[in-house]
Amino acid sequence: MSKPRDYYEVLGIERKASEDDLKKAYRKLALKHHPDRNPDDKNAEAKFKEAAEAYDVLGDAEKRKRYDQFGHAAFGAGGGGGGGRQFTNMEDIFEHFGDIFGGAGGNGGGFFGDLFGGGGGRRGRGGAQPGRDLKVVLDLTLEEIDSGVERTIELKRQEHCGTCSGSGGKDGAKPVTCSTCAGRGQVSRSQGFFSVASPCPACSGRGTVVSDPCGTCKGSGREIKAKEIQIKIPAGVEEGMRIRVTGEGDAGDPGAPRGDLYVVVREAEHQIFQRGGPDLITEVPFSLGQLALGDKVEIPTLRGKVEMAIPAGTQVGRVFRLRAQGLPRLDSSARGDQLVRVFLEVPKKLTDRQKELLREFDNLENEKSGSKSFLERIGDYFSGASAR
């Protein structure tokens, strides 16, 4: 009997390799020597099994420790036993390493299950399927986001058929193994070197069919019904945020869980406020007199009005901060701020008296500064620019 190869050599890694390196090396070899990629190749099949046996030992911390100390003898008659598993067929390998091949619970989904039709891709396809997740979009105003809100929504979803209680069979008829996929829930087709798997069209991936279907649901075990669901939206949610409502999606197969409902927040445009995270931004118009002389004004917020002082000589574009007048923060009990940006409201129509006063004001400004008027300075600027 030939001496088995060193397991580190089989996987092509160093002895100090991490657990992640081990897994990557095994996946690479499994892809290279996969039996569906190398049909009728006994050498590839042997290497596929050899790599699985190596990973079975090195992928287990306790077995690896014993192997590093005693080598293959650690699992011989005098080495403690219980390790160095010998895989006799491909099904055994896929069942044992379902997580490596991308599926949860040994079902062999993910990369290998999608790419190849054999092996782990056939695991669990005939089992009870959970219900589909559903999604609804919910429009919310800033006022609702500020306080939080409860909404009752109506949606149509799949429920277990009331006639057959979800079995799909008439008068209690039991499902039988699907003859198209032999209960695997998948059918495969060859594409060059690869065998591509897809859900069986006859049983929709369940692995079973109903020979005497229920007249209400036509054998599907489900029917569409309207359902009202109450949803609680926390204060401070943002545009595009998804809220998961567990167990409010479509019904699954009997014994399998429902899907979930995802509520996607869509924020309605507000006439006054813009949002920047938890902060609110608003632009407030002021007259020249208010900005020049100063004033006290009432500023609208989401929760009423607050008084804000405008100091004399305030410049256009200045931003004032109203503390804690923004939206609630999701991650704490604090609130954002409200930012008030100042802009000058210029009257479109002036009376003769207003015009007279503004000209007088402009003249006084010129006398005080000893310079040309504002309009003259603007004209000089553009004249100089055109000359350049």
CSV table of C-alpha atoms in Angstrom, one decimal:
chain,number,residue,atom,x,y,z
A,1,MET,CA,0.0,0.0,0.0
A,2,SER,CA,1.5,3.4,-1.0
A,3,LYS,CA,2.2,6.0,1.6
A,4,PRO,CA,-0.4,8.8,1.6
A,5,ARG,CA,0.9,12.2,0.6
A,6,ASP,CA,1.4,15.0,3.1
A,7,TYR,CA,-1.9,16.9,3.5
A,8,TYR,CA,-0.2,20.3,3.3
A,9,GLU,CA,1.4,19.2,0.0
A,10,VAL,CA,-1.9,18.0,-1.3
A,11,LEU,CA,-3.5,21.4,-0.7
A,12,GLY,CA,-0.4,23.3,-1.8
A,13,ILE,CA,-0.1,25.4,1.4
A,14,GLU,CA,2.5,26.0,4.1
A,15,ARG,CA,2.1,24.5,7.6
A,16,LYS,CA,1.5,28.0,9.1
A,17,ALA,CA,-1.4,28.6,6.7
A,18,SER,CA,-4.5,30.3,8.2
A,19,GLU,CA,-7.9,28.7,8.2
A,20,ASP,CA,-9.0,31.1,5.5
A,21,ASP,CA,-6.0,30.1,3.3
A,22,LEU,CA,-6.9,26.4,3.9
A,23,LYS,CA,-10.5,27.0,2.7
A,24,LYS,CA,-9.4,29.0,-0.4
A,25,ALA,CA,-6.8,26.3,-1.3
A,26,TYR,CA,-9.4,23.5,-1.0
A,27,ARG,CA,-12.0,25.4,-3.1
A,28,LYS,CA,-9.5,26.0,-5.8
A,29,LEU,CA,-8.6,22.3,-6.0
A,30,ALA,CA,-12.2,21.3,-5.8
A,31,LEU,CA,-13.1,23.5,-8.7
A,32,LYS,CA,-10.1,22.2,-10.8
A,33,HIS,CA,-10.8,18.5,-10.2
A,34,HIS,CA,-14.6,18.7,-9.9
A,35,PRO,CA,-16.1,15.5,-11.5
A,36,ASP,CA,-18.6,17.5,-13.6
A,37,ARG,CA,-15.7,19.4,-15.1
A,38,ASN,CA,-13.7,16.3,-15.6
A,39,PRO,CA,-16.3,13.6,-16.7
A,40,ASP,CA,-15.0,10.0,-16.7
A,41,ASP,CA,-11.6,11.1,-15.5
A,42,LYS,CA,-10.6,8.8,-12.7
A,43,ASN,CA,-7.4,10.7,-11.9
A,44,ALA,CA,-9.3,13.9,-11.4
A,45,GLU,CA,-11.8,12.1,-9.2
A,46,ALA,CA,-9.0,10.6,-7.1
A,47,LYS,CA,-7.5,14.1,-6.6
A,48,PHE,CA,-10.9,15.5,-5.7
A,49,LYS,CA,-11.3,12.9,-3.0
A,50,GLU,CA,-7.7,13.4,-1.8
A,51,ALA,CA,-8.2,17.1,-1.4
A,52,ALA,CA,-11.4,16.5,0.6
A,53,GLU,CA,-9.6,14.1,2.9
A,54,ALA,CA,-6.8,16.6,3.4
A,55,TYR,CA,-9.2,19.4,4.2
A,56,ASP,CA,-11.2,17.1,6.5
A,57,VAL,CA,-8.1,16.9,8.8
A,58,LEU,CA,-6.5,20.3,8.4
A,59,GLY,CA,-9.8,22.2,8.5
A,60,ASP,CA,-10.5,20.8,12.0
A,61,ALA,CA,-8.3,22.5,14.7
A,62,GLU,CA,-8.0,19.5,16.9
A,63,LYS,CA,-7.3,17.0,14.0
A,64,ARG,CA,-4.8,19.5,12.6
A,65,LYS,CA,-2.9,19.7,15.9
A,66,ARG,CA,-2.7,15.9,16.1
A,67,TYR,CA,-1.6,15.7,12.5
A,68,ASP,CA,1.1,18.3,13.0
A,69,GLN,CA,2.5,16.2,15.9
A,70,PHE,CA,2.1,12.7,14.6
A,71,GLY,CA,1.5,12.9,10.9
A,72,HIS,CA,-0.8,10.2,9.3
A,73,ALA,CA,0.0,8.0,12.3
A,74,ALA,CA,-2.3,10.2,14.4
A,75,PHE,CA,-5.3,8.5,12.7
A,76,GLY,CA,-4.0,5.0,12.4
A,77,ALA,CA,-4.7,2.0,14.7
A,78,GLY,CA,-2.4,3.4,17.4
A,79,GLY,CA,-2.8,7.1,16.9
A,80,GLY,CA,-6.1,7.7,18.5
A,81,GLY,CA,-8.5,7.0,15.5
A,82,GLY,CA,-11.5,9.1,14.6
A,83,GLY,CA,-9.8,11.2,11.9
A,84,GLY,CA,-8.6,11.0,8.3
A,85,ARG,CA,-12.0,10.3,7.0
A,86,GLN,CA,-12.1,8.2,3.8
A,87,PHE,CA,-14.7,9.5,1.3
A,88,THR,CA,-16.1,6.7,-0.9
A,89,ASN,CA,-18.2,8.9,-3.2
A,90,MET,CA,-18.9,12.4,-4.4
A,91,GLU,CA,-22.2,12.7,-2.6
A,92,ASP,CA,-20.4,12.0,0.7
A,93,ILE,CA,-18.0,14.9,0.0
A,94,PHE,CA,-20.7,17.4,-0.9
A,95,GLU,CA,-22.7,16.4,2.1
A,96,HIS,CA,-19.8,16.8,4.5
A,97,PHE,CA,-18.5,20.1,3.1
A,98,GLY,CA,-21.7,21.9,2.1
A,99,ASP,CA,-20.5,25.1,3.7
A,100,ILE,CA,-17.3,25.1,1.6
A,101,PHE,CA,-19.3,24.7,-1.5
A,102,GLY,CA,-21.4,27.9,-0.7
A,103,GLY,CA,-24.6,26.5,0.7
A,104,ALA,CA,-26.0,26.8,4.2
A,105,GLY,CA,-26.6,23.6,6.1
A,106,GLY,CA,-25.0,21.4,3.5
A,107,ASN,CA,-27.3,22.2,0.6
A,108,GLY,CA,-24.4,22.9,-1.7
A,109,GLY,CA,-25.8,26.1,-3.2
A,110,GLY,CA,-23.7,29.2,-4.1
A,111,PHE,CA,-20.8,28.9,-6.4
A,112,PHE,CA,-20.6,25.1,-6.9
A,113,GLY,CA,-24.3,24.6,-6.7
A,114,ASP,CA,-25.0,27.1,-9.4
A,115,LEU,CA,-22.1,26.3,-11.7
A,116,PHE,CA,-22.3,22.5,-11.6
A,117,GLY,CA,-25.4,20.3,-11.8
A,118,GLY,CA,-24.0,17.4,-9.7
A,119,GLY,CA,-22.8,16.8,-6.2
A,120,GLY,CA,-23.7,19.4,-3.6
A,121,GLY,CA,-26.0,21.3,-6.0
A,122,ARG,CA,-28.6,18.5,-5.5
A,123,ARG,CA,-28.7,18.8,-1.7
A,124,GLY,CA,-31.8,20.1,-0.1
A,125,ARG,CA,-33.5,21.1,-3.3
A,126,GLY,CA,-36.5,18.9,-2.6
A,127,GLY,CA,-36.9,20.3,1.0
A,128,ALA,CA,-39.6,22.7,2.2
A,129,GLN,CA,-39.0,26.1,0.6
A,130,PRO,CA,-39.4,29.3,2.7
A,131,GLY,CA,-41.6,32.0,1.4
A,132,ARG,CA,-40.4,34.9,-0.8
A,133,ASP,CA,-39.5,38.3,0.7
A,134,LEU,CA,-41.7,41.2,-0.3
A,135,LYS,CA,-41.0,44.9,-0.7
A,136,VAL,CA,-43.2,47.9,-0.4
A,137,VAL,CA,-42.3,51.6,-0.7
A,138,LEU,CA,-43.7,54.0,1.9
A,139,ASP,CA,-44.0,57.7,1.4
A,140,LEU,CA,-43.3,59.8,4.5
A,141,THR,CA,-43.4,63.5,5.2
A,142,LEU,CA,-40.7,65.2,7.3
A,143,GLU,CA,-43.3,65.7,10.0
A,144,GLU,CA,-43.9,62.0,10.2
A,145,ILE,CA,-40.2,61.2,10.1
A,146,ASP,CA,-39.8,63.8,13.0
A,147,SER,CA,-42.2,62.0,15.3
A,148,GLY,CA,-42.3,58.5,14.0
A,149,VAL,CA,-45.5,57.0,12.7
A,150,GLU,CA,-47.6,53.8,12.6
A,151,ARG,CA,-49.1,53.0,9.2
A,152,THR,CA,-51.5,50.3,8.2
A,153,ILE,CA,-50.7,49.1,4.7
A,154,GLU,CA,-52.6,46.6,2.5
A,155,LEU,CA,-50.7,44.2,0.3
A,156,LYS,CA,-51.5,41.1,-1.7
A,157,ARG,CA,-49.4,38.1,-0.7
A,158,GLN,CA,-49.4,34.3,-1.0
A,159,GLU,CA,-51.1,32.4,1.8
A,160,HIS,CA,-51.6,28.7,2.3
A,161,CYS,CA,-54.6,27.5,0.4
A,162,GLY,CA,-57.6,27.3,2.7
A,163,THR,CA,-58.9,24.2,0.9
A,164,CYS,CA,-55.9,21.9,1.1
A,165,SER,CA,-54.0,23.7,4.0
A,166,GLY,CA,-51.0,24.2,1.7
A,167,SER,CA,-50.4,20.6,0.7
A,168,GLY,CA,-51.6,21.2,-2.9
A,169,GLY,CA,-53.4,17.8,-2.9
A,170,LYS,CA,-57.1,17.2,-3.3
A,171,ASP,CA,-58.8,15.5,-0.4
A,172,GLY,CA,-55.5,15.0,1.4
A,173,ALA,CA,-53.6,13.6,-1.5
A,174,LYS,CA,-49.9,13.4,-0.7
A,175,PRO,CA,-47.1,14.7,-3.0
A,176,VAL,CA,-45.0,12.2,-4.9
A,177,THR,CA,-41.4,12.3,-6.1
A,178,CYS,CA,-41.0,14.4,-9.3
A,179,SER,CA,-40.2,12.1,-12.2
A,180,THR,CA,-38.5,14.9,-14.2
A,181,CYS,CA,-35.7,15.6,-11.7
A,182,ALA,CA,-36.0,12.3,-9.6
A,183,GLY,CA,-36.6,14.4,-6.5
A,184,ARG,CA,-33.5,16.6,-6.8
A,185,GLY,CA,-35.4,19.7,-7.5
A,186,GLN,CA,-32.9,20.6,-10.3
A,187,VAL,CA,-32.3,19.7,-13.9
A,188,SER,CA,-28.9,20.1,-15.6
A,189,ARG,CA,-27.8,20.9,-19.1
A,190,SER,CA,-24.3,20.7,-20.5
A,191,GLN,CA,-22.4,23.7,-21.8
A,192,GLY,CA,-19.0,22.7,-22.9
A,193,PHE,CA,-17.0,21.6,-19.9
A,194,PHE,CA,-19.7,22.7,-17.5
A,195,SER,CA,-23.1,21.3,-16.4
A,196,VAL,CA,-25.4,24.2,-15.5
A,197,ALA,CA,-28.2,23.5,-13.0
A,198,SER,CA,-31.5,25.2,-12.9
A,199,PRO,CA,-34.8,24.6,-10.9
A,200,CYS,CA,-36.9,21.8,-12.3
A,201,PRO,CA,-39.7,23.2,-14.4
A,202,ALA,CA,-42.1,20.4,-13.5
A,203,CYS,CA,-41.9,20.8,-9.7
A,204,SER,CA,-40.5,24.3,-9.4
A,205,GLY,CA,-37.5,23.1,-7.4
A,206,ARG,CA,-39.5,21.3,-4.7
A,207,GLY,CA,-38.6,17.7,-5.8
A,208,THR,CA,-42.2,16.6,-5.5
A,209,VAL,CA,-45.4,17.0,-7.5
A,210,VAL,CA,-49.1,16.5,-6.6
A,211,SER,CA,-50.7,13.8,-8.7
A,212,ASP,CA,-54.3,14.8,-7.7
A,213,PRO,CA,-54.1,18.6,-7.4
A,214,CYS,CA,-56.4,20.7,-5.3
A,215,GLY,CA,-59.1,22.4,-7.3
A,216,THR,CA,-58.7,25.8,-5.5
A,217,CYS,CA,-55.0,26.3,-5.9
A,218,LYS,CA,-54.3,23.9,-8.8
A,219,GLY,CA,-51.7,22.1,-6.8
A,220,SER,CA,-49.6,25.1,-5.8
A,221,GLY,CA,-50.7,25.0,-2.2
A,222,ARG,CA,-51.0,28.7,-2.2
A,223,GLU,CA,-53.5,31.4,-3.1
A,224,ILE,CA,-53.3,35.2,-3.3
A,225,LYS,CA,-55.0,37.1,-0.5
A,226,ALA,CA,-55.1,40.7,0.6
A,227,LYS,CA,-53.7,41.4,4.1
A,228,GLU,CA,-53.6,44.5,6.2
A,229,ILE,CA,-50.3,44.9,8.2
A,230,GLN,CA,-49.5,47.6,10.7
A,231,ILE,CA,-46.0,48.9,10.5
A,232,LYS,CA,-44.3,51.1,13.1
A,233,ILE,CA,-41.8,53.5,11.6
A,234,PRO,CA,-39.2,54.9,14.1
A,235,ALA,CA,-38.5,58.6,14.2
A,236,GLY,CA,-35.4,59.7,12.2
A,237,VAL,CA,-35.5,57.3,9.3
A,238,GLU,CA,-33.9,58.4,6.0
A,239,GLU,CA,-34.5,58.2,2.3
A,240,GLY,CA,-33.9,54.7,1.0
A,241,MET,CA,-33.7,53.0,4.4
A,242,ARG,CA,-35.2,49.5,4.6
A,243,ILE,CA,-37.2,48.4,7.6
A,244,ARG,CA,-37.5,44.6,7.9
A,245,VAL,CA,-40.8,43.2,9.2
A,246,THR,CA,-40.0,39.6,10.0
A,247,GLY,CA,-42.5,36.9,8.9
A,248,GLU,CA,-44.8,39.2,6.9
A,249,GLY,CA,-43.8,38.0,3.4
A,250,ASP,CA,-45.2,35.2,1.3
A,251,ALA,CA,-46.1,31.9,2.9
A,252,GLY,CA,-43.6,29.1,2.4
A,253,ASP,CA,-44.2,25.4,2.0
A,254,PRO,CA,-45.9,23.7,4.9
A,255,GLY,CA,-43.4,23.6,7.8
A,256,ALA,CA,-41.2,26.3,6.3
A,257,PRO,CA,-41.0,29.9,7.5
A,258,ARG,CA,-42.6,32.9,5.8
A,259,GLY,CA,-40.6,35.4,3.9
A,260,ASP,CA,-40.0,38.8,5.3
A,261,LEU,CA,-41.5,42.2,4.3
A,262,TYR,CA,-39.1,45.1,3.6
A,263,VAL,CA,-40.5,48.6,3.8
A,264,VAL,CA,-38.4,51.1,1.8
A,265,VAL,CA,-38.7,54.7,3.0
A,266,ARG,CA,-39.3,57.4,0.4
A,267,GLU,CA,-39.1,61.0,1.7
A,268,ALA,CA,-41.7,63.4,0.4
A,269,GLU,CA,-40.3,66.8,-0.7
A,270,HIS,CA,-41.0,69.6,1.8
A,271,GLN,CA,-41.9,73.2,0.8
A,272,ILE,CA,-39.7,74.8,3.4
A,273,PHE,CA,-37.0,72.4,4.6
A,274,GLN,CA,-34.2,70.5,3.0
A,275,ARG,CA,-32.6,67.7,4.8
A,276,GLY,CA,-28.9,66.9,5.5
A,277,GLY,CA,-28.9,63.8,7.6
A,278,PRO,CA,-30.5,64.8,11.0
A,279,ASP,CA,-30.0,68.5,10.2
A,280,LEU,CA,-32.7,70.6,8.5
A,281,ILE,CA,-31.8,73.5,6.2
A,282,THR,CA,-34.1,76.5,5.4
A,283,GLU,CA,-33.6,79.8,3.7
A,284,VAL,CA,-35.3,82.8,5.2
A,285,PRO,CA,-35.8,86.1,3.4
A,286,PHE,CA,-35.0,89.4,5.2
A,287,SER,CA,-35.3,93.0,4.2
A,288,LEU,CA,-32.3,95.4,3.9
A,289,GLY,CA,-33.4,97.2,7.0
A,290,GLN,CA,-33.6,94.0,9.0
A,291,LEU,CA,-30.1,92.9,8.0
A,292,ALA,CA,-28.6,96.4,8.5
A,293,LEU,CA,-30.3,97.4,11.7
A,294,GLY,CA,-30.8,93.9,13.3
A,295,ASP,CA,-34.1,92.4,14.3
A,296,LYS,CA,-35.8,89.6,16.2
A,297,VAL,CA,-37.9,87.3,14.0
A,298,GLU,CA,-39.9,84.1,14.4
A,299,ILE,CA,-38.5,81.1,12.4
A,300,PRO,CA,-40.7,78.2,11.4
A,301,THR,CA,-39.5,74.7,12.6
A,302,LEU,CA,-41.1,71.3,12.3
A,303,ARG,CA,-42.5,71.7,15.8
A,304,GLY,CA,-43.7,75.3,15.7
A,305,LYS,CA,-42.0,78.7,15.7
A,306,VAL,CA,-38.9,79.9,17.6
A,307,GLU,CA,-37.5,83.4,18.1
A,308,MET,CA,-34.1,84.1,16.5
A,309,ALA,CA,-32.1,87.3,16.9
A,310,ILE,CA,-30.5,88.9,13.8
A,311,PRO,CA,-27.6,91.1,14.8
A,312,ALA,CA,-27.1,94.5,13.0
A,313,GLY,CA,-24.9,94.2,9.9
A,314,THR,CA,-25.8,90.6,9.1
A,315,GLN,CA,-24.4,89.7,5.7
A,316,VAL,CA,-26.4,87.9,3.0
A,317,GLY,CA,-25.5,84.2,3.0
A,318,ARG,CA,-24.8,83.9,6.7
A,319,VAL,CA,-26.0,80.7,8.4
A,320,PHE,CA,-27.5,80.6,11.9
A,321,ARG,CA,-27.8,77.4,13.8
A,322,LEU,CA,-30.9,76.6,15.9
A,323,ARG,CA,-29.7,73.8,18.3
A,324,ALA,CA,-31.8,70.6,18.5
A,325,GLN,CA,-34.4,71.8,16.1
A,326,GLY,CA,-33.6,69.2,13.5
A,327,LEU,CA,-34.7,65.5,13.2
A,328,PRO,CA,-34.1,62.8,15.8
A,329,ARG,CA,-30.9,60.7,15.4
A,330,LEU,CA,-31.6,57.0,14.9
A,331,ASP,CA,-28.6,56.0,17.0
A,332,SER,CA,-29.2,58.2,20.0
A,333,SER,CA,-31.8,60.3,21.8
A,334,ALA,CA,-30.2,63.5,20.5
A,335,ARG,CA,-31.6,65.7,17.6
A,336,GLY,CA,-29.9,67.4,14.8
A,337,ASP,CA,-29.9,71.2,14.3
A,338,GLN,CA,-31.8,73.5,12.0
A,339,LEU,CA,-29.6,75.7,9.8
A,340,VAL,CA,-31.1,79.1,8.7
A,341,ARG,CA,-29.5,80.7,5.7
A,342,VAL,CA,-30.1,84.4,5.2
A,343,PHE,CA,-30.9,85.9,1.9
A,344,LEU,CA,-32.0,89.4,0.9
A,345,GLU,CA,-35.5,89.9,-0.4
A,346,VAL,CA,-35.4,92.8,-2.9
A,347,PRO,CA,-38.8,94.4,-3.6
A,348,LYS,CA,-39.9,94.1,-7.3
A,349,LYS,CA,-41.8,97.4,-7.2
A,350,LEU,CA,-41.0,100.6,-5.3
A,351,THR,CA,-43.0,103.7,-4.6
A,352,ASP,CA,-41.6,107.1,-5.5
A,353,ARG,CA,-40.9,107.7,-1.9
A,354,GLN,CA,-39.0,104.4,-1.5
A,355,LYS,CA,-36.9,105.2,-4.5
A,356,GLU,CA,-36.1,108.7,-3.1
A,357,LEU,CA,-35.0,107.2,0.2
A,358,LEU,CA,-32.8,104.6,-1.4
A,359,ARG,CA,-31.1,107.2,-3.6
A,360,GLU,CA,-30.6,109.4,-0.5
A,361,PHE,CA,-29.2,106.3,1.3
A,362,ASP,CA,-26.8,105.6,-1.5
A,363,ASN,CA,-25.6,109.2,-1.7
A,364,LEU,CA,-24.9,109.2,2.1
A,365,GLU,CA,-23.0,105.9,1.7
A,366,ASN,CA,-20.9,107.5,-1.0
A,367,GLU,CA,-20.2,110.6,1.0
A,368,LYS,CA,-19.2,108.5,4.0
A,369,SER,CA,-16.8,106.3,2.0
A,370,GLY,CA,-15.6,109.0,-0.4
A,371,SER,CA,-16.0,106.6,-3.3
A,372,LYS,CA,-18.1,106.1,-6.3
A,373,SER,CA,-21.6,104.7,-6.1
A,374,PHE,CA,-22.0,100.9,-6.1
A,375,LEU,CA,-23.4,101.0,-9.6
A,376,GLU,CA,-20.5,103.1,-10.8
A,377,ARG,CA,-18.0,100.7,-9.2
A,378,ILE,CA,-19.7,97.8,-11.0
A,379,GLY,CA,-19.5,99.7,-14.3
A,380,ASP,CA,-15.8,100.4,-13.8
A,381,TYR,CA,-15.1,96.8,-13.1
A,382,PHE,CA,-16.7,95.5,-16.2
A,383,SER,CA,-15.1,98.2,-18.3
A,384,GLY,CA,-11.7,97.3,-17.0
A,385,ALA,CA,-12.4,93.6,-17.6
A,386,SER,CA,-13.4,94.2,-21.3
A,387,ALA,CA,-10.3,96.3,-21.8
A,388,ARG,CA,-8.1,93.4,-20.5
